[in-house]
Amino acid sequence: MTFDLTPEQDQLRDAVRALGRRYGHGYFVEKAKAGEHTTELWAEAGRLGYLGVNIPTEYGGGGGGITELAIVCEELAAAGCPLLLLVVSPAIAATVINRHGTEEQRKRHLPGLADGSQKIVFAITEPEAGSNFHRLGTVARRDGGDWVLNGRKCYISGVDEAGHVLVVARTEDSSTGKLKPALFLVPTDAAGLTRSKLDMEIVSPENQFLLYLDDVRVPADALLG
């Protein structure tokens, strides 16, 4: 096994390093102190194809993997611009949708994740359960052709920047009656989904939220996969 980068990966590292240096730590801190997001850097990284390096080419991505995305994360962080939502939207959401989503879900979401025009954040952590999905209290039940979600989530990053949140809930297994984990793509403007911003000690352009799901109704195709 070798951990040496390929020539293409070296070129990617050099290119992302140059982008990060054009913005720099001063830009990052200025945005954070002003309560603003790193919108310009995110948009340019998307236009250049860096946000979608791990997404298949048929959905507008670069066709690479998590190594390529790690390079993007590392070089922007080294330049003083650590983008937290890189770990959430392209790394978690895009990877899960690509591997486990339906073809319709891939076509609907992956191109926007690849070019940066769409962000999907991830909601698993809960006040009582932490990130232990065996103890999650957020539950989804069937109601006709829809799903109805109820629960609470905490320390969810970037909800104010995203169009959807990938919610980890539990559904009843009809064969055993036990609850099992499931993932739902929930629009951030869905009725019954409310959020409360958390005050954090760190200065960051990304915000953290408490999420409340009160009878949030989503269609059947919101269930991932």
PDB file of C-alpha atoms in Angstrom:
ATOM      1  CA  MET A   1       0.000   0.000   0.000  1.00  0.00           C
ATOM      2  CA  THR A   2       1.267   3.459  -0.890  1.00  0.00           C
ATOM      3  CA  PHE A   3       0.093   6.791   0.429  1.00  0.00           C
ATOM      4  CA  ASP A   4       1.835   8.826  -2.267  1.00  0.00           C
ATOM      5  CA  LEU A   5      -0.387  11.157  -4.231  1.00  0.00           C
ATOM      6  CA  THR A   6      -0.907  10.683  -7.947  1.00  0.00           C
ATOM      7  CA  PRO A   7       0.193  13.471 -10.323  1.00  0.00           C
ATOM      8  CA  GLU A   8      -3.463  14.490 -10.700  1.00  0.00           C
ATOM      9  CA  GLN A   9      -3.880  14.701  -6.925  1.00  0.00           C
ATOM     10  CA  ASP A  10      -0.714  16.812  -6.663  1.00  0.00           C
ATOM     11  CA  GLN A  11      -2.129  19.164  -9.296  1.00  0.00           C
ATOM     12  CA  LEU A  12      -5.379  19.396  -7.361  1.00  0.00           C
ATOM     13  CA  ARG A  13      -3.487  20.240  -4.168  1.00  0.00           C
ATOM     14  CA  ASP A  14      -1.536  23.010  -5.911  1.00  0.00           C
ATOM     15  CA  ALA A  15      -4.681  24.481  -7.471  1.00  0.00           C
ATOM     16  CA  VAL A  16      -6.694  24.490  -4.239  1.00  0.00           C
ATOM     17  CA  ARG A  17      -3.713  25.934  -2.356  1.00  0.00           C
ATOM     18  CA  ALA A  18      -3.643  28.839  -4.810  1.00  0.00           C
ATOM     19  CA  LEU A  19      -7.367  29.432  -4.354  1.00  0.00           C
ATOM     20  CA  GLY A  20      -7.064  29.411  -0.566  1.00  0.00           C
ATOM     21  CA  ARG A  21      -4.197  31.891  -0.614  1.00  0.00           C
ATOM     22  CA  ARG A  22      -6.220  34.330  -2.723  1.00  0.00           C
ATOM     23  CA  TYR A  23      -8.746  34.529   0.112  1.00  0.00           C
ATOM     24  CA  GLY A  24      -6.619  33.796   3.166  1.00  0.00           C
ATOM     25  CA  HIS A  25      -7.203  33.857   6.891  1.00  0.00           C
ATOM     26  CA  GLY A  26      -8.040  37.556   6.923  1.00  0.00           C
ATOM     27  CA  TYR A  27     -11.045  36.969   4.690  1.00  0.00           C
ATOM     28  CA  PHE A  28     -12.214  34.081   6.888  1.00  0.00           C
ATOM     29  CA  VAL A  29     -11.943  36.041  10.140  1.00  0.00           C
ATOM     30  CA  GLU A  30     -13.588  39.124   8.635  1.00  0.00           C
ATOM     31  CA  LYS A  31     -16.586  37.061   7.548  1.00  0.00           C
ATOM     32  CA  ALA A  32     -16.827  35.314  10.921  1.00  0.00           C
ATOM     33  CA  LYS A  33     -16.683  38.547  12.942  1.00  0.00           C
ATOM     34  CA  ALA A  34     -19.289  40.166  10.694  1.00  0.00           C
ATOM     35  CA  GLY A  35     -21.657  37.227  11.176  1.00  0.00           C
ATOM     36  CA  GLU A  36     -21.475  36.454   7.467  1.00  0.00           C
ATOM     37  CA  HIS A  37     -20.808  33.279   5.474  1.00  0.00           C
ATOM     38  CA  THR A  38     -17.858  32.506   3.203  1.00  0.00           C
ATOM     39  CA  THR A  39     -20.176  32.738   0.209  1.00  0.00           C
ATOM     40  CA  GLU A  40     -17.634  33.984  -2.324  1.00  0.00           C
ATOM     41  CA  LEU A  41     -15.063  31.297  -1.550  1.00  0.00           C
ATOM     42  CA  TRP A  42     -17.697  28.543  -1.598  1.00  0.00           C
ATOM     43  CA  ALA A  43     -19.089  29.734  -4.934  1.00  0.00           C
ATOM     44  CA  GLU A  44     -15.655  29.946  -6.578  1.00  0.00           C
ATOM     45  CA  ALA A  45     -14.628  26.537  -5.249  1.00  0.00           C
ATOM     46  CA  GLY A  46     -17.832  25.177  -6.752  1.00  0.00           C
ATOM     47  CA  ARG A  47     -17.255  26.815 -10.143  1.00  0.00           C
ATOM     48  CA  LEU A  48     -13.746  25.373 -10.248  1.00  0.00           C
ATOM     49  CA  GLY A  49     -15.038  21.882  -9.484  1.00  0.00           C
ATOM     50  CA  TYR A  50     -13.390  21.477  -6.087  1.00  0.00           C
ATOM     51  CA  LEU A  51     -16.597  20.937  -4.096  1.00  0.00           C
ATOM     52  CA  GLY A  52     -17.618  18.023  -6.290  1.00  0.00           C
ATOM     53  CA  VAL A  53     -14.318  16.186  -6.689  1.00  0.00           C
ATOM     54  CA  ASN A  54     -15.767  13.120  -4.938  1.00  0.00           C
ATOM     55  CA  ILE A  55     -19.009  13.072  -6.963  1.00  0.00           C
ATOM     56  CA  PRO A  56     -19.320  10.909 -10.122  1.00  0.00           C
ATOM     57  CA  THR A  57     -18.834  12.687 -13.433  1.00  0.00           C
ATOM     58  CA  GLU A  58     -22.320  11.747 -14.658  1.00  0.00           C
ATOM     59  CA  TYR A  59     -23.736  14.040 -11.952  1.00  0.00           C
ATOM     60  CA  GLY A  60     -21.378  16.919 -12.650  1.00  0.00           C
ATOM     61  CA  GLY A  61     -18.568  15.935 -10.292  1.00  0.00           C
ATOM     62  CA  GLY A  62     -14.903  15.169 -10.718  1.00  0.00           C
ATOM     63  CA  GLY A  63     -15.169  11.413 -10.409  1.00  0.00           C
ATOM     64  CA  GLY A  64     -12.663  11.146  -7.558  1.00  0.00           C
ATOM     65  CA  GLY A  65     -13.132   9.990  -4.006  1.00  0.00           C
ATOM     66  CA  ILE A  66     -12.727  11.002  -0.400  1.00  0.00           C
ATOM     67  CA  THR A  67      -8.958  11.437  -0.838  1.00  0.00           C
ATOM     68  CA  GLU A  68      -9.516  14.214  -3.366  1.00  0.00           C
ATOM     69  CA  LEU A  69     -12.060  15.898  -1.111  1.00  0.00           C
ATOM     70  CA  ALA A  70      -9.673  15.608   1.842  1.00  0.00           C
ATOM     71  CA  ILE A  71      -7.078  17.435  -0.239  1.00  0.00           C
ATOM     72  CA  VAL A  72      -9.546  20.268  -0.824  1.00  0.00           C
ATOM     73  CA  CYS A  73     -10.368  20.437   2.894  1.00  0.00           C
ATOM     74  CA  GLU A  74      -6.696  20.353   3.931  1.00  0.00           C
ATOM     75  CA  GLU A  75      -5.474  23.019   1.565  1.00  0.00           C
ATOM     76  CA  LEU A  76      -8.246  25.496   2.288  1.00  0.00           C
ATOM     77  CA  ALA A  77      -7.708  24.967   6.024  1.00  0.00           C
ATOM     78  CA  ALA A  78      -3.947  25.408   5.630  1.00  0.00           C
ATOM     79  CA  ALA A  79      -4.634  28.715   3.891  1.00  0.00           C
ATOM     80  CA  GLY A  80      -6.667  29.841   6.900  1.00  0.00           C
ATOM     81  CA  CYS A  81     -10.108  29.117   5.435  1.00  0.00           C
ATOM     82  CA  PRO A  82     -11.373  25.908   7.086  1.00  0.00           C
ATOM     83  CA  LEU A  83     -14.821  25.330   5.582  1.00  0.00           C
ATOM     84  CA  LEU A  84     -16.810  23.194   8.018  1.00  0.00           C
ATOM     85  CA  LEU A  85     -19.592  22.514   5.517  1.00  0.00           C
ATOM     86  CA  LEU A  86     -17.152  20.692   3.224  1.00  0.00           C
ATOM     87  CA  VAL A  87     -17.274  17.908   5.786  1.00  0.00           C
ATOM     88  CA  VAL A  88     -21.067  18.052   5.939  1.00  0.00           C
ATOM     89  CA  SER A  89     -22.409  18.696   2.442  1.00  0.00           C
ATOM     90  CA  PRO A  90     -19.996  17.120  -0.111  1.00  0.00           C
ATOM     91  CA  ALA A  91     -18.438  14.575   2.269  1.00  0.00           C
ATOM     92  CA  ILE A  92     -21.425  13.248   4.227  1.00  0.00           C
ATOM     93  CA  ALA A  93     -24.536  14.167   2.232  1.00  0.00           C
ATOM     94  CA  ALA A  94     -23.165  13.656  -1.282  1.00  0.00           C
ATOM     95  CA  THR A  95     -21.443  10.398  -0.370  1.00  0.00           C
ATOM     96  CA  VAL A  96     -24.544   8.952   1.278  1.00  0.00           C
ATOM     97  CA  ILE A  97     -26.862  10.031  -1.543  1.00  0.00           C
ATOM     98  CA  ASN A  98     -24.519   8.652  -4.195  1.00  0.00           C
ATOM     99  CA  ARG A  99     -24.142   5.287  -2.477  1.00  0.00           C
ATOM    100  CA  HIS A 100     -27.634   4.749  -1.115  1.00  0.00           C
ATOM    101  CA  GLY A 101     -30.001   7.139  -2.862  1.00  0.00           C
ATOM    102  CA  THR A 102     -32.320   6.313  -5.717  1.00  0.00           C
ATOM    103  CA  GLU A 103     -31.363   7.381  -9.210  1.00  0.00           C
ATOM    104  CA  GLU A 104     -33.966  10.135  -9.035  1.00  0.00           C
ATOM    105  CA  GLN A 105     -32.468  11.391  -5.763  1.00  0.00           C
ATOM    106  CA  ARG A 106     -28.973  11.369  -7.281  1.00  0.00           C
ATOM    107  CA  LYS A 107     -30.123  13.357 -10.313  1.00  0.00           C
ATOM    108  CA  ARG A 108     -32.039  15.819  -8.130  1.00  0.00           C
ATOM    109  CA  HIS A 109     -29.341  16.577  -5.585  1.00  0.00           C
ATOM    110  CA  LEU A 110     -25.823  15.636  -6.713  1.00  0.00           C
ATOM    111  CA  PRO A 111     -25.341  18.210  -9.515  1.00  0.00           C
ATOM    112  CA  GLY A 112     -26.133  21.071  -7.144  1.00  0.00           C
ATOM    113  CA  LEU A 113     -23.837  19.643  -4.480  1.00  0.00           C
ATOM    114  CA  ALA A 114     -21.097  19.331  -7.096  1.00  0.00           C
ATOM    115  CA  ASP A 115     -21.222  22.932  -8.301  1.00  0.00           C
ATOM    116  CA  GLY A 116     -21.927  24.440  -4.879  1.00  0.00           C
ATOM    117  CA  SER A 117     -25.356  25.806  -5.727  1.00  0.00           C
ATOM    118  CA  GLN A 118     -26.946  23.428  -3.212  1.00  0.00           C
ATOM    119  CA  LYS A 119     -26.005  22.520   0.353  1.00  0.00           C
ATOM    120  CA  ILE A 120     -27.386  19.646   2.385  1.00  0.00           C
ATOM    121  CA  VAL A 121     -26.551  19.521   6.082  1.00  0.00           C
ATOM    122  CA  PHE A 122     -26.646  16.532   8.413  1.00  0.00           C
ATOM    123  CA  ALA A 123     -28.729  16.072  11.564  1.00  0.00           C
ATOM    124  CA  ILE A 124     -28.021  13.104  13.815  1.00  0.00           C
ATOM    125  CA  THR A 125     -26.988  14.525  17.229  1.00  0.00           C
ATOM    126  CA  GLU A 126     -29.663  14.800  19.924  1.00  0.00           C
ATOM    127  CA  PRO A 127     -29.625  16.270  23.443  1.00  0.00           C
ATOM    128  CA  GLU A 128     -30.158  12.924  25.210  1.00  0.00           C
ATOM    129  CA  ALA A 129     -28.615  10.469  22.728  1.00  0.00           C
ATOM    130  CA  GLY A 130     -25.624  12.317  21.330  1.00  0.00           C
ATOM    131  CA  SER A 131     -24.779  10.608  18.027  1.00  0.00           C
ATOM    132  CA  ASN A 132     -25.758   7.101  19.163  1.00  0.00           C
ATOM    133  CA  PHE A 133     -28.376   6.175  16.557  1.00  0.00           C
ATOM    134  CA  HIS A 134     -29.575   3.251  18.723  1.00  0.00           C
ATOM    135  CA  ARG A 135     -30.889   5.790  21.249  1.00  0.00           C
ATOM    136  CA  LEU A 136     -32.272   8.467  18.973  1.00  0.00           C
ATOM    137  CA  GLY A 137     -35.646   9.882  19.943  1.00  0.00           C
ATOM    138  CA  THR A 138     -36.525  11.304  16.523  1.00  0.00           C
ATOM    139  CA  VAL A 139     -39.154   9.023  15.015  1.00  0.00           C
ATOM    140  CA  ALA A 140     -40.734   8.836  11.548  1.00  0.00           C
ATOM    141  CA  ARG A 141     -44.111   7.172  11.031  1.00  0.00           C
ATOM    142  CA  ARG A 142     -46.067   6.450   7.878  1.00  0.00           C
ATOM    143  CA  ASP A 143     -49.252   8.382   7.279  1.00  0.00           C
ATOM    144  CA  GLY A 144     -50.798   7.389   3.979  1.00  0.00           C
ATOM    145  CA  GLY A 145     -48.234   8.078   1.287  1.00  0.00           C
ATOM    146  CA  ASP A 146     -46.202  10.429   3.494  1.00  0.00           C
ATOM    147  CA  TRP A 147     -43.785  10.265   6.398  1.00  0.00           C
ATOM    148  CA  VAL A 148     -44.308  12.355   9.540  1.00  0.00           C
ATOM    149  CA  LEU A 149     -41.232  13.187  11.634  1.00  0.00           C
ATOM    150  CA  ASN A 150     -41.053  14.264  15.282  1.00  0.00           C
ATOM    151  CA  GLY A 151     -37.992  14.919  17.409  1.00  0.00           C
ATOM    152  CA  ARG A 152     -35.166  17.269  18.356  1.00  0.00           C
ATOM    153  CA  LYS A 153     -31.626  17.699  17.063  1.00  0.00           C
ATOM    154  CA  CYS A 154     -28.759  19.780  18.446  1.00  0.00           C
ATOM    155  CA  TYR A 155     -25.476  21.275  17.206  1.00  0.00           C
ATOM    156  CA  ILE A 156     -26.557  21.027  13.587  1.00  0.00           C
ATOM    157  CA  SER A 157     -24.218  23.053  11.373  1.00  0.00           C
ATOM    158  CA  GLY A 158     -25.204  25.371   8.561  1.00  0.00           C
ATOM    159  CA  VAL A 159     -28.978  24.948   8.540  1.00  0.00           C
ATOM    160  CA  ASP A 160     -29.345  28.627   7.585  1.00  0.00           C
ATOM    161  CA  GLU A 161     -27.242  28.010   4.448  1.00  0.00           C
ATOM    162  CA  ALA A 162     -28.856  24.781   3.246  1.00  0.00           C
ATOM    163  CA  GLY A 163     -31.864  23.831   1.177  1.00  0.00           C
ATOM    164  CA  HIS A 164     -32.220  20.406   2.800  1.00  0.00           C
ATOM    165  CA  VAL A 165     -31.211  18.670   5.983  1.00  0.00           C
ATOM    166  CA  LEU A 166     -30.440  14.948   6.010  1.00  0.00           C
ATOM    167  CA  VAL A 167     -32.263  13.826   9.161  1.00  0.00           C
ATOM    168  CA  VAL A 168     -31.444  10.578  10.948  1.00  0.00           C
ATOM    169  CA  ALA A 169     -34.643   9.197  12.437  1.00  0.00           C
ATOM    170  CA  ARG A 170     -36.020   5.801  13.439  1.00  0.00           C
ATOM    171  CA  THR A 171     -38.900   3.961  11.821  1.00  0.00           C
ATOM    172  CA  GLU A 172     -40.851   0.933  12.970  1.00  0.00           C
ATOM    173  CA  ASP A 173     -39.831  -2.372  11.414  1.00  0.00           C
ATOM    174  CA  SER A 174     -43.159  -3.972  10.489  1.00  0.00           C
ATOM    175  CA  SER A 175     -41.719  -7.497  10.864  1.00  0.00           C
ATOM    176  CA  THR A 176     -40.316  -7.042  14.376  1.00  0.00           C
ATOM    177  CA  GLY A 177     -42.034  -3.949  15.743  1.00  0.00           C
ATOM    178  CA  LYS A 178     -38.609  -2.542  16.671  1.00  0.00           C
ATOM    179  CA  LEU A 179     -37.311   0.843  15.624  1.00  0.00           C
ATOM    180  CA  LYS A 180     -34.541   0.985  13.017  1.00  0.00           C
ATOM    181  CA  PRO A 181     -32.554   3.961  11.686  1.00  0.00           C
ATOM    182  CA  ALA A 182     -33.534   5.687   8.452  1.00  0.00           C
ATOM    183  CA  LEU A 183     -32.466   8.857   6.623  1.00  0.00           C
ATOM    184  CA  PHE A 184     -34.811  11.536   5.296  1.00  0.00           C
ATOM    185  CA  LEU A 185     -34.125  14.486   3.001  1.00  0.00           C
ATOM    186  CA  VAL A 186     -36.147  17.271   4.628  1.00  0.00           C
ATOM    187  CA  PRO A 187     -36.440  20.769   3.089  1.00  0.00           C
ATOM    188  CA  THR A 188     -35.262  23.399   5.548  1.00  0.00           C
ATOM    189  CA  ASP A 189     -38.459  25.364   4.908  1.00  0.00           C
ATOM    190  CA  ALA A 190     -40.750  22.400   5.660  1.00  0.00           C
ATOM    191  CA  ALA A 191     -43.783  23.151   7.817  1.00  0.00           C
ATOM    192  CA  GLY A 192     -43.137  22.094  11.415  1.00  0.00           C
ATOM    193  CA  LEU A 193     -39.341  22.336  11.135  1.00  0.00           C
ATOM    194  CA  THR A 194     -38.067  25.187  13.302  1.00  0.00           C
ATOM    195  CA  ARG A 195     -34.598  26.149  14.420  1.00  0.00           C
ATOM    196  CA  SER A 196     -32.926  28.085  17.188  1.00  0.00           C
ATOM    197  CA  LYS A 197     -29.392  29.418  16.808  1.00  0.00           C
ATOM    198  CA  LEU A 198     -26.907  28.351  19.462  1.00  0.00           C
ATOM    199  CA  ASP A 199     -24.428  30.824  20.940  1.00  0.00           C
ATOM    200  CA  MET A 200     -20.913  29.426  20.527  1.00  0.00           C
ATOM    201  CA  GLU A 201     -17.603  30.445  22.108  1.00  0.00           C
ATOM    202  CA  ILE A 202     -15.698  30.088  18.839  1.00  0.00           C
ATOM    203  CA  VAL A 203     -15.774  32.744  16.112  1.00  0.00           C
ATOM    204  CA  SER A 204     -16.867  31.006  12.933  1.00  0.00           C
ATOM    205  CA  PRO A 205     -18.773  31.862   9.738  1.00  0.00           C
ATOM    206  CA  GLU A 206     -20.824  28.674  10.182  1.00  0.00           C
ATOM    207  CA  ASN A 207     -23.679  28.684  12.677  1.00  0.00           C
ATOM    208  CA  GLN A 208     -24.930  25.893  14.935  1.00  0.00           C
ATOM    209  CA  PHE A 209     -28.598  25.212  15.614  1.00  0.00           C
ATOM    210  CA  LEU A 210     -31.143  23.359  17.669  1.00  0.00           C
ATOM    211  CA  LEU A 211     -33.737  21.784  15.368  1.00  0.00           C
ATOM    212  CA  TYR A 212     -37.311  20.959  16.329  1.00  0.00           C
ATOM    213  CA  LEU A 213     -39.401  18.620  14.177  1.00  0.00           C
ATOM    214  CA  ASP A 214     -43.079  18.860  15.057  1.00  0.00           C
ATOM    215  CA  ASP A 215     -45.205  16.716  12.733  1.00  0.00           C
ATOM    216  CA  VAL A 216     -42.938  17.500   9.786  1.00  0.00           C
ATOM    217  CA  ARG A 217     -44.643  15.901   6.800  1.00  0.00           C
ATOM    218  CA  VAL A 218     -42.537  14.786   3.819  1.00  0.00           C
ATOM    219  CA  PRO A 219     -43.434  12.658   0.773  1.00  0.00           C
ATOM    220  CA  ALA A 220     -42.441   9.018   0.437  1.00  0.00           C
ATOM    221  CA  ASP A 221     -39.484   9.856  -1.802  1.00  0.00           C
ATOM    222  CA  ALA A 222     -37.899  11.888   1.011  1.00  0.00           C
ATOM    223  CA  LEU A 223     -36.793   8.541   2.486  1.00  0.00           C
ATOM    224  CA  LEU A 224     -33.239   8.016   1.276  1.00  0.00           C
ATOM    225  CA  GLY A 225     -32.850   4.937  -0.858  1.00  0.00           C
TER     226      GLY A 225
END
